mmCIF file of N, CA and C in Angstrom:
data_model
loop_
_atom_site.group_PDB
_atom_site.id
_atom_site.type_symbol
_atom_site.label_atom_id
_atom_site.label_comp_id
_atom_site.label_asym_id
_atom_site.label_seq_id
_atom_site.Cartn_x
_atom_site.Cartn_y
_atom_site.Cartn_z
ATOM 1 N N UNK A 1 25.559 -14.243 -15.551
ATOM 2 C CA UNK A 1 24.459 -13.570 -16.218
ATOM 3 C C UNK A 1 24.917 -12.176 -16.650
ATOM 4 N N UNK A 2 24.542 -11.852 -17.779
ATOM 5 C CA UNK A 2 24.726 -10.721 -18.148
ATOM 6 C C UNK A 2 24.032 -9.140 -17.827
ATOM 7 N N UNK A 3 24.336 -8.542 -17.282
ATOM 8 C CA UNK A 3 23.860 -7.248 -15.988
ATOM 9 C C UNK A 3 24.510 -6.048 -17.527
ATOM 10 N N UNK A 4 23.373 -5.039 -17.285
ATOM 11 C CA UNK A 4 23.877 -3.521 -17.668
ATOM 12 C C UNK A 4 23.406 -2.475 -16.655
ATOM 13 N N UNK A 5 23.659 -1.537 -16.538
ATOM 14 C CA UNK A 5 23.080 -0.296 -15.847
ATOM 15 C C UNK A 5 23.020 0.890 -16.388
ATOM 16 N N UNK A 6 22.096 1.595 -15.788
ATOM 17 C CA UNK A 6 21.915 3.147 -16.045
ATOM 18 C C UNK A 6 22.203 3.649 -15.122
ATOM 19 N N UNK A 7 22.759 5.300 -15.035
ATOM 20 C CA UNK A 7 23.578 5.850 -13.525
ATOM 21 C C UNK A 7 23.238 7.394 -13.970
ATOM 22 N N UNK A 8 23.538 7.514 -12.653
ATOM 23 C CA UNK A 8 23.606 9.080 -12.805
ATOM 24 C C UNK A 8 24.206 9.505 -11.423
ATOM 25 N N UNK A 9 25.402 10.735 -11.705
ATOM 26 C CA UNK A 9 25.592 11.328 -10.727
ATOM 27 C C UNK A 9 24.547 12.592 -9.869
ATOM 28 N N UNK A 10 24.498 12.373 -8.497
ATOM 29 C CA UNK A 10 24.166 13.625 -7.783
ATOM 30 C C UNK A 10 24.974 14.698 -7.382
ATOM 31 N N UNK A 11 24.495 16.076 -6.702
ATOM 32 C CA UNK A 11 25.415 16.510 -6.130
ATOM 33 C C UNK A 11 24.645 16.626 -4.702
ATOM 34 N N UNK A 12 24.561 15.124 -3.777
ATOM 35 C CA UNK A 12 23.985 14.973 -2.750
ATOM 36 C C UNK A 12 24.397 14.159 -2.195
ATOM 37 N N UNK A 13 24.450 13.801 -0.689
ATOM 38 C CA UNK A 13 25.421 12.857 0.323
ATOM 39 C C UNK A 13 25.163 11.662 -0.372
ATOM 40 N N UNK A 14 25.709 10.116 -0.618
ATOM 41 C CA UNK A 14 24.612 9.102 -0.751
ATOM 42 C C UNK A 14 24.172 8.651 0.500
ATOM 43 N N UNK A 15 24.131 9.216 1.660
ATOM 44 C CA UNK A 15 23.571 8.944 2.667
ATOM 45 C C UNK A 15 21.931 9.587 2.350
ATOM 46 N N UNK A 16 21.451 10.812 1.864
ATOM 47 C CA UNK A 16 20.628 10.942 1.527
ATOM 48 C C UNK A 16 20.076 10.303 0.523
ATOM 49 N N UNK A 17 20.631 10.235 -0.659
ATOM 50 C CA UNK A 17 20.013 9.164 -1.935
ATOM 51 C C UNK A 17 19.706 7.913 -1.058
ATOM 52 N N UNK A 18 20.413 7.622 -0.306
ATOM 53 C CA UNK A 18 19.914 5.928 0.234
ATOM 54 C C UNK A 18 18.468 5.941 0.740
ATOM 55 N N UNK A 19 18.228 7.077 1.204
ATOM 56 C CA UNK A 19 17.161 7.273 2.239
ATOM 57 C C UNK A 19 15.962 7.624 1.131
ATOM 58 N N UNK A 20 15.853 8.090 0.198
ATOM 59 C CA UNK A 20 15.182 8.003 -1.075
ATOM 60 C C UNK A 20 14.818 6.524 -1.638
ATOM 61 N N UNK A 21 16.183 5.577 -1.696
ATOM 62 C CA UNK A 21 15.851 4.333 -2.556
ATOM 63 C C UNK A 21 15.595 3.464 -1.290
ATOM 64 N N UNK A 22 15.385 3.878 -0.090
ATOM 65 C CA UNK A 22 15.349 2.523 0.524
ATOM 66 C C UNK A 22 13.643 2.983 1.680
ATOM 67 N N UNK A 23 13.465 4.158 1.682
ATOM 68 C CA UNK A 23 12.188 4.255 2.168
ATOM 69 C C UNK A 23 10.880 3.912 1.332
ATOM 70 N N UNK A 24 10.131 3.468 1.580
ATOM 71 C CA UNK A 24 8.740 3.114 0.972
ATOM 72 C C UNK A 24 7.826 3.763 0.495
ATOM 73 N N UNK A 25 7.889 5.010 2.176
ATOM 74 C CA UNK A 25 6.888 5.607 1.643
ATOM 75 C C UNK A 25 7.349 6.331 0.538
ATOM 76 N N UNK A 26 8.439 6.686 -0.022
ATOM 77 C CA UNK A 26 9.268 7.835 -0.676
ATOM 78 C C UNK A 26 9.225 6.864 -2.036
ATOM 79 N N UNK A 27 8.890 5.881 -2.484
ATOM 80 C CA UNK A 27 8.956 4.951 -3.789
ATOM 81 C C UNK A 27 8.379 5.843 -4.588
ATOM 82 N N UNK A 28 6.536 5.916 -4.826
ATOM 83 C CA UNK A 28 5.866 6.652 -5.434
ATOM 84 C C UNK A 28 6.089 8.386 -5.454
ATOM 85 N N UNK A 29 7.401 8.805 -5.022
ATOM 86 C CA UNK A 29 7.706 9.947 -5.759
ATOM 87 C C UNK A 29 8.458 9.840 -6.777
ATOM 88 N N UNK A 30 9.463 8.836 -6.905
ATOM 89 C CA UNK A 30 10.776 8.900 -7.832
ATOM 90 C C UNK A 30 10.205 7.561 -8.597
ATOM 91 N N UNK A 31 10.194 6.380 -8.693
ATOM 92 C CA UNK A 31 9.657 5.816 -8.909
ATOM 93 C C UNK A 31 8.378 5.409 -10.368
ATOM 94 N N UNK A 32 8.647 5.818 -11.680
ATOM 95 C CA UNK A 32 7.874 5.892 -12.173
ATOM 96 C C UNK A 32 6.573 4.480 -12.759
ATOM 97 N N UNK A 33 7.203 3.569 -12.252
ATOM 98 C CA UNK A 33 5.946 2.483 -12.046
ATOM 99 C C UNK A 33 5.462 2.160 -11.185
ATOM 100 N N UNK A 34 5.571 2.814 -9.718
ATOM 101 C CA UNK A 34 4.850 2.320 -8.197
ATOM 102 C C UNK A 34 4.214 4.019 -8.248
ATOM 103 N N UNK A 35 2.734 3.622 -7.673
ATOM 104 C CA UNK A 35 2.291 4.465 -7.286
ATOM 105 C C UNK A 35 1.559 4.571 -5.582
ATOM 106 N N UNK A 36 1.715 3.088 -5.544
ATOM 107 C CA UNK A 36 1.592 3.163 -3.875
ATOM 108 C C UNK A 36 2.549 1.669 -3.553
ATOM 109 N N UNK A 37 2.441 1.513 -1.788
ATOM 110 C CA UNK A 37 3.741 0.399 -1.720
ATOM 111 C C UNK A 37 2.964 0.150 -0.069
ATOM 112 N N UNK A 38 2.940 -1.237 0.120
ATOM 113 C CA UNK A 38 2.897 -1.558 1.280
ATOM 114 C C UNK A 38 3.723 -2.564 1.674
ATOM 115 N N UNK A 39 4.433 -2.813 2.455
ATOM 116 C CA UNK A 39 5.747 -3.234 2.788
ATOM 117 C C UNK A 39 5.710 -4.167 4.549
ATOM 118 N N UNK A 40 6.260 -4.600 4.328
ATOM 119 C CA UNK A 40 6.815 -5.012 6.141
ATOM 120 C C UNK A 40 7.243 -4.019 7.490
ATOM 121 N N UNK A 41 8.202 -3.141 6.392
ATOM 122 C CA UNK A 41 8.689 -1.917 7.325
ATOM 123 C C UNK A 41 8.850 -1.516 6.286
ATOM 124 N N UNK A 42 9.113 -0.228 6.955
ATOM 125 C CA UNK A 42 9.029 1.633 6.209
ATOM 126 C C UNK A 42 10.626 1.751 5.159
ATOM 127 N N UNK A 43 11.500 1.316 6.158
ATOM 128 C CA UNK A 43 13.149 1.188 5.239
ATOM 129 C C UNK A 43 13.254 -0.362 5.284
ATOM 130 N N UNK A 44 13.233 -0.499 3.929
ATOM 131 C CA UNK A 44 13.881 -1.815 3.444
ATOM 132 C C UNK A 44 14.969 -2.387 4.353
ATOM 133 N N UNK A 45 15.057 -4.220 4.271
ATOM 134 C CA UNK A 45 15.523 -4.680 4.962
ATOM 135 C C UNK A 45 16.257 -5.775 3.656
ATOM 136 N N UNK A 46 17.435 -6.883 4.164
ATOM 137 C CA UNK A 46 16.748 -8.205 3.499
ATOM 138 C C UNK A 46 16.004 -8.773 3.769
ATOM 139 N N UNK A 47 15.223 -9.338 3.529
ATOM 140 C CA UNK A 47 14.023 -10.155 3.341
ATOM 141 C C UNK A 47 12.297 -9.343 3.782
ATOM 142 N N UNK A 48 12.472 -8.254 3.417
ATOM 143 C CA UNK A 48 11.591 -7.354 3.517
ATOM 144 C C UNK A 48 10.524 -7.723 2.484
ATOM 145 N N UNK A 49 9.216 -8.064 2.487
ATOM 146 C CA UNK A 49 8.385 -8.263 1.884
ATOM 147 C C UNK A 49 6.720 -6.988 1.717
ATOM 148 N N UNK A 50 6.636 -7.146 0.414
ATOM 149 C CA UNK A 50 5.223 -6.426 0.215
ATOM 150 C C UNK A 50 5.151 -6.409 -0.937
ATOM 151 N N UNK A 51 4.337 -5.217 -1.187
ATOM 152 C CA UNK A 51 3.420 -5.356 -2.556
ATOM 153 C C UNK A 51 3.617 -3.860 -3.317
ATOM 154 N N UNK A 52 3.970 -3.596 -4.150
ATOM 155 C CA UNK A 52 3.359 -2.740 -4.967
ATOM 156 C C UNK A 52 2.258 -2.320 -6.266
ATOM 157 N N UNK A 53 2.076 -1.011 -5.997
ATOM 158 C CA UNK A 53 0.535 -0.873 -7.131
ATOM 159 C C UNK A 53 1.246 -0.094 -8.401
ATOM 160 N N UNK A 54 0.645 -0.588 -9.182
ATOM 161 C CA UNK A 54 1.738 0.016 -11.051
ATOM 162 C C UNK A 54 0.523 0.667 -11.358
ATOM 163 N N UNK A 55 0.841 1.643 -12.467
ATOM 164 C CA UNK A 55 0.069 2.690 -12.756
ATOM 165 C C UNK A 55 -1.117 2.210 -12.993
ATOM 166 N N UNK A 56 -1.386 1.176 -13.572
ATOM 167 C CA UNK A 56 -2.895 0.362 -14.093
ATOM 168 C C UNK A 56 -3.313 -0.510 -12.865
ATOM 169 N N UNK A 57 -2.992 0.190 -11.388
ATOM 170 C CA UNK A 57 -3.692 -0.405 -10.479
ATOM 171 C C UNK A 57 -3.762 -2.309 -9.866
ATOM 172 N N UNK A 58 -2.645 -2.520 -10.898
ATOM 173 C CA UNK A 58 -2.162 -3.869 -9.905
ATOM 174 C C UNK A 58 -0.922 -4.018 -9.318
ATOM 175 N N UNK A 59 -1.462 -4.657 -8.231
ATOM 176 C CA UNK A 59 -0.391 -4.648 -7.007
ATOM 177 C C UNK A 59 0.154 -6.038 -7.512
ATOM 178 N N UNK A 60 1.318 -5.745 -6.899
ATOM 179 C CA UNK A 60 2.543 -6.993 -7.432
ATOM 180 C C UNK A 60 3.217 -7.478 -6.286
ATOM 181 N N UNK A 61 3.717 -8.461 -6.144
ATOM 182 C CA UNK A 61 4.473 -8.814 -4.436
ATOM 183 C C UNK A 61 5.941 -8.266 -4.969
ATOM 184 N N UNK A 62 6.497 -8.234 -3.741
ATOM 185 C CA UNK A 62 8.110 -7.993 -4.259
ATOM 186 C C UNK A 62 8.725 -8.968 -2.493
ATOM 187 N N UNK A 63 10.179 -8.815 -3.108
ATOM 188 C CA UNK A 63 10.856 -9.007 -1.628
ATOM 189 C C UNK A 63 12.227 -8.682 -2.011
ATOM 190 N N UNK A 64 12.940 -8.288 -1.181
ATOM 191 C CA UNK A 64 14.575 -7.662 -1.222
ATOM 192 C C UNK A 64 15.016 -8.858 -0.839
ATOM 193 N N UNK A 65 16.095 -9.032 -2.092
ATOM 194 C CA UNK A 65 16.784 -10.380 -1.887
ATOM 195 C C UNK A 65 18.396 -10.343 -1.563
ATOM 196 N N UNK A 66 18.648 -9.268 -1.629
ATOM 197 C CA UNK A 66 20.184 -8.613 -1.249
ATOM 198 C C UNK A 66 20.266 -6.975 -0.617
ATOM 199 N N UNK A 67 20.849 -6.826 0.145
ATOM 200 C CA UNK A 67 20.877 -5.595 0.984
ATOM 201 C C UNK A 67 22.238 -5.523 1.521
ATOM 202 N N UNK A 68 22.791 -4.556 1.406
ATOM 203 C CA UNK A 68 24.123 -4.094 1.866
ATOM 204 C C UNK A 68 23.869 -2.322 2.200
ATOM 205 N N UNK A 69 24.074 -2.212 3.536
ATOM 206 C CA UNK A 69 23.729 -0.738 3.832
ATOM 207 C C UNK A 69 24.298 0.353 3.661
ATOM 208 N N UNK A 70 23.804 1.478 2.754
ATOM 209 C CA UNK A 70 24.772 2.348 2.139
ATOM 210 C C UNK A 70 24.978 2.159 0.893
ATOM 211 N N UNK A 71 25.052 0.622 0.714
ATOM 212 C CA UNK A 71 25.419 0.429 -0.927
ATOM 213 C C UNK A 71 24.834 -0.134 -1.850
ATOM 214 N N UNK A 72 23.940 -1.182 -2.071
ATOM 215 C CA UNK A 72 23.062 -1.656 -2.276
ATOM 216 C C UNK A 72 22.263 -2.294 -1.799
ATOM 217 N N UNK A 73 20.729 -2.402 -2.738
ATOM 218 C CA UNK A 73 19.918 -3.625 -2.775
ATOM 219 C C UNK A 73 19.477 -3.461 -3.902
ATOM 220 N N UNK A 74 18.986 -5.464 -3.894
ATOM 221 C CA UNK A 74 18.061 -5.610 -5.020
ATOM 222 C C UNK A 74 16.758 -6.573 -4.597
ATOM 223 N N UNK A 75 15.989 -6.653 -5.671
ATOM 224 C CA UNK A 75 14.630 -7.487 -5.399
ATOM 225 C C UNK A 75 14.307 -8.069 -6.258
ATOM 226 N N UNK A 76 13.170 -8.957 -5.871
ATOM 227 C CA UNK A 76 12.318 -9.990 -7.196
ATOM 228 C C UNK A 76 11.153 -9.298 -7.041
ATOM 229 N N UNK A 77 10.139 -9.000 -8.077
ATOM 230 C CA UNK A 77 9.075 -9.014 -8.003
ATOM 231 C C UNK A 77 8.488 -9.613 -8.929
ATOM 232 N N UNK A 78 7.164 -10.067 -8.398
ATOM 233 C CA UNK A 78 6.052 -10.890 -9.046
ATOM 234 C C UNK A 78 7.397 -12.013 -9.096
ATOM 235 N N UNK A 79 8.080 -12.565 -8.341
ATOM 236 C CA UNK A 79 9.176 -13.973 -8.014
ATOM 237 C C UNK A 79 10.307 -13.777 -9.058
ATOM 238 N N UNK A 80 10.121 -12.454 -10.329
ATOM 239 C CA UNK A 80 11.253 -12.409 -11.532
ATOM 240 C C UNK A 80 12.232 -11.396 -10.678
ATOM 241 N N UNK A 81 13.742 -11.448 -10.989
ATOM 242 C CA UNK A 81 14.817 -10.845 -10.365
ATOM 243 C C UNK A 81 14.513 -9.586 -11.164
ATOM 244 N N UNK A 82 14.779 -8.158 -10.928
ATOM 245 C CA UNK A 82 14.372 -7.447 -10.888
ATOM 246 C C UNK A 82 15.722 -5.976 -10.838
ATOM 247 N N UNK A 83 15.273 -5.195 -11.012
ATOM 248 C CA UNK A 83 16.869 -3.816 -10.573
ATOM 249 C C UNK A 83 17.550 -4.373 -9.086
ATOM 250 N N UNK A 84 18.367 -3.711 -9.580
ATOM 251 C CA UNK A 84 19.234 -3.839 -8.599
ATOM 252 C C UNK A 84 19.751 -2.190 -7.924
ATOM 253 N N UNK A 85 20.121 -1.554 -6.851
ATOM 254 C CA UNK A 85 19.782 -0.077 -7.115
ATOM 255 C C UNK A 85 21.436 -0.374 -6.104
ATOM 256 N N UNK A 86 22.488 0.596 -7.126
ATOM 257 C CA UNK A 86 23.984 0.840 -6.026
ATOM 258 C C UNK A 86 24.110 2.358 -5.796
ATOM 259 N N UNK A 87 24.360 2.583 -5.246
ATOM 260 C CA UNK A 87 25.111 4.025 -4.852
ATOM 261 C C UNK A 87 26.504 3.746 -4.289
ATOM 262 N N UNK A 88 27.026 4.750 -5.119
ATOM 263 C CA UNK A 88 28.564 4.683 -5.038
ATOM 264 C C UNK A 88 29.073 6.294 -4.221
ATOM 265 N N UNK A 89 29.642 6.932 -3.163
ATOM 266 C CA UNK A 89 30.065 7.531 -2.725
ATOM 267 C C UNK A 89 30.851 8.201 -3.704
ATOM 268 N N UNK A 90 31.223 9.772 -4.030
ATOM 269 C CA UNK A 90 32.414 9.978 -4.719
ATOM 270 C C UNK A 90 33.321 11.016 -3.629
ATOM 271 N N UNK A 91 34.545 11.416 -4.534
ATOM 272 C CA UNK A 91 35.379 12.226 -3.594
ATOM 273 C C UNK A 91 34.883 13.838 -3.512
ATOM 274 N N UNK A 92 34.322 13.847 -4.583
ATOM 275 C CA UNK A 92 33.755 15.483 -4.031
ATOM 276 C C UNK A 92 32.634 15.551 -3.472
ATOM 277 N N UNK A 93 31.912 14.346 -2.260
ATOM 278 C CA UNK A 93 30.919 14.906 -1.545
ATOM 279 C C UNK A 93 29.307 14.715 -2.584
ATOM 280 N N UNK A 94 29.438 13.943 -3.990
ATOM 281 C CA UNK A 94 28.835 13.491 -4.683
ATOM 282 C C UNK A 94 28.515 12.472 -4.298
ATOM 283 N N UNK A 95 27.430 11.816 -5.200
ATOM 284 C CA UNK A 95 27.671 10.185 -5.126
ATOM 285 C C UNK A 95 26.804 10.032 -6.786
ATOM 286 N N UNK A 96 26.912 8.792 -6.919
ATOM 287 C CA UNK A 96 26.094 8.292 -8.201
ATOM 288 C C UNK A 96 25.380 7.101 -7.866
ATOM 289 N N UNK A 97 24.088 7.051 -8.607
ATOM 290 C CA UNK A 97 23.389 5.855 -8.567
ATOM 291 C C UNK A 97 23.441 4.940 -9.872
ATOM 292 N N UNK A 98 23.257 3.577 -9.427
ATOM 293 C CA UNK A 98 23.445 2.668 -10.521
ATOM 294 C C UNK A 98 21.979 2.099 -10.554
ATOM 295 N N UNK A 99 21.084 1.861 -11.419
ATOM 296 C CA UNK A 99 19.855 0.916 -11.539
ATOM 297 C C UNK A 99 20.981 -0.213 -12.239
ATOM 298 N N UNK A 100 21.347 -1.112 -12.064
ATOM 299 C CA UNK A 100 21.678 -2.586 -12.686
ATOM 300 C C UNK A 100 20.158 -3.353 -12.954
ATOM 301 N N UNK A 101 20.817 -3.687 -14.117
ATOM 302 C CA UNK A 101 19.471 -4.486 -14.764
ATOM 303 C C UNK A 101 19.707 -6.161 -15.639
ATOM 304 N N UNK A 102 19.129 -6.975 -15.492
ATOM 305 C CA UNK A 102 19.828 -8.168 -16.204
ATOM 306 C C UNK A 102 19.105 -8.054 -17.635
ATOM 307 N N UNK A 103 20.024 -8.614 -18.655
ATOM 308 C CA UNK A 103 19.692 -8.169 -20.100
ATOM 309 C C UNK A 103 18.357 -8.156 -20.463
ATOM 310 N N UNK A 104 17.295 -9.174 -19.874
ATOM 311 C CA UNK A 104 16.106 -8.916 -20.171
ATOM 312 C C UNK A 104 15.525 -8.328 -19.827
ATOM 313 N N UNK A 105 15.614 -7.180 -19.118
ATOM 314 C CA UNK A 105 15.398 -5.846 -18.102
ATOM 315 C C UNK A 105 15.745 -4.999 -19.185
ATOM 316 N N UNK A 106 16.381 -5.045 -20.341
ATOM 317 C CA UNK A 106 16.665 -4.002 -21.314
ATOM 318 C C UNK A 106 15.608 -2.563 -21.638
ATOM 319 N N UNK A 107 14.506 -3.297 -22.068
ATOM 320 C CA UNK A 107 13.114 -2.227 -22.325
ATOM 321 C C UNK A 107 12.727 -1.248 -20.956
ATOM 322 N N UNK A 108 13.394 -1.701 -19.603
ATOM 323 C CA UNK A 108 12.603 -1.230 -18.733
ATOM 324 C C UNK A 108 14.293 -0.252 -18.067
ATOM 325 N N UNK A 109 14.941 -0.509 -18.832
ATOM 326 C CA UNK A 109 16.200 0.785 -18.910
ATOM 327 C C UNK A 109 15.556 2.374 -19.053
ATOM 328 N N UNK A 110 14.859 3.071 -19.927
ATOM 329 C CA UNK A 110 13.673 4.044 -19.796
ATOM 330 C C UNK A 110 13.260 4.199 -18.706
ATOM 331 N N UNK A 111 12.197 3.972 -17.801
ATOM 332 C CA UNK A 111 11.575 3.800 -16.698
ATOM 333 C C UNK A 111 12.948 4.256 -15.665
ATOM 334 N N UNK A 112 14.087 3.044 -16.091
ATOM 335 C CA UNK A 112 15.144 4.017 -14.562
ATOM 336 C C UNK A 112 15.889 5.146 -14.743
ATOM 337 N N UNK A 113 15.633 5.045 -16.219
ATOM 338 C CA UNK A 113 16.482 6.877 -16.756
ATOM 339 C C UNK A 113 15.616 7.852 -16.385
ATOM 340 N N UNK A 114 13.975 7.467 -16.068
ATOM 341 C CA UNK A 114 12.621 8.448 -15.749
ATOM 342 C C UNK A 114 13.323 8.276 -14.578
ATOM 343 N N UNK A 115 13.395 7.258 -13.728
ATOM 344 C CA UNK A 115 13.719 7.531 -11.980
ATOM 345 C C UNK A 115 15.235 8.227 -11.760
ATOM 346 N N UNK A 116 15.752 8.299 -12.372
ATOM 347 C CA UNK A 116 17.027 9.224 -11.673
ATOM 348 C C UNK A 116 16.695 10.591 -12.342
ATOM 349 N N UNK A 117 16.366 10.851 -13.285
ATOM 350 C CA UNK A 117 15.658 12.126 -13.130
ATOM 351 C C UNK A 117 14.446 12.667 -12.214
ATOM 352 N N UNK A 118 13.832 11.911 -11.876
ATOM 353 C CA UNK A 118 12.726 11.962 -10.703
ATOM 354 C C UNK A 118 13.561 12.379 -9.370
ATOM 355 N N UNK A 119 14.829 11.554 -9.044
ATOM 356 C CA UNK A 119 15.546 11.394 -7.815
ATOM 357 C C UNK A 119 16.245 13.071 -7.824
ATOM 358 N N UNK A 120 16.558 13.564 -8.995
ATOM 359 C CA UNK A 120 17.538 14.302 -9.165
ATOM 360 C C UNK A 120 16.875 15.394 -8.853
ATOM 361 N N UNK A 121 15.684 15.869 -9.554
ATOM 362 C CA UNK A 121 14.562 16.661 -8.821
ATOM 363 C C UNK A 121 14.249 17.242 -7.160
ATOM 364 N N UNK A 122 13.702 15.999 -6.662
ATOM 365 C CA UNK A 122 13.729 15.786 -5.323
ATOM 366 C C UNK A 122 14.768 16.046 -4.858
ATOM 367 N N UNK A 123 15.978 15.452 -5.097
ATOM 368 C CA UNK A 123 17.394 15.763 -3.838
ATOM 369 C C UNK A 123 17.906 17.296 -4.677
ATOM 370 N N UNK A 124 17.081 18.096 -5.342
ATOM 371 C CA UNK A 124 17.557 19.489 -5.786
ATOM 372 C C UNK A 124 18.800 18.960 -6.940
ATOM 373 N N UNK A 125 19.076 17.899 -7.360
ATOM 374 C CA UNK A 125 20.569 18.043 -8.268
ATOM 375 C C UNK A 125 20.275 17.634 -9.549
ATOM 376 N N UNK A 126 19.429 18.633 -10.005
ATOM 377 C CA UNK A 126 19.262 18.879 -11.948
ATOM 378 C C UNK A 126 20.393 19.140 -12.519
#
């Protein structure tokens, strides 16, 4: 299948960025289509299940269908495969994030260029 991504470097541990993309309650800050999230547990797991609410107030199911700690996960929601979110470590104490998206995810490329500017905010690295 054909995958693209949008990225952006921080100048923040990715031990912290992880803790951004993988806490729940922390979705609806960076996040520009969840505005609330109820979940199984607080940090994502695999097979972590719940729901999120999109700006027009419907909640959607999701579940994490891949998890690797530190480095990625991804999910389905409403049962369609969905971003995929990597963080890559760099050598100067940086790291970068990847939203991966499968080609029909194209239009919703916007939305993760809004979330790493959202992220970049929050972890101070404009």
């Amino acid at each position: 299948m054909i995958n693209f991504s949008v990225s952006r470097r921080y100048r923040a541990s990715s031990q912290e960025l992880w803790r951004f993309l993988t806490d729940t309650t922390l979705w609806p800050k960076w996040g520009p289509t969840v505005t609330a999230v109820r979940c199984s547990e607080r940090f994502i797991r695999k097979g972590s299940v719940g729901t999120v609410r999109t700006p027009i107030g419907v909640w959607v199911p999701f579940v994490i269908t891949e998890y690797d700690d530190l480095h990625f996960w991804a999910w389905k929601v409403a049962g369609i495969r969905a971003t995929g979110h990597r963080v890559a470590a760099q050598r100067d104490q940086s790291c970068r994030l990847f939203f991966e998206l499968p080609l029909y995810g194209l239009p919703y490329a916007l939305v993760c260029w809004r979330a790493t500017a959202n992220l970049a905010r929050l972890l101070g690295s404009n």
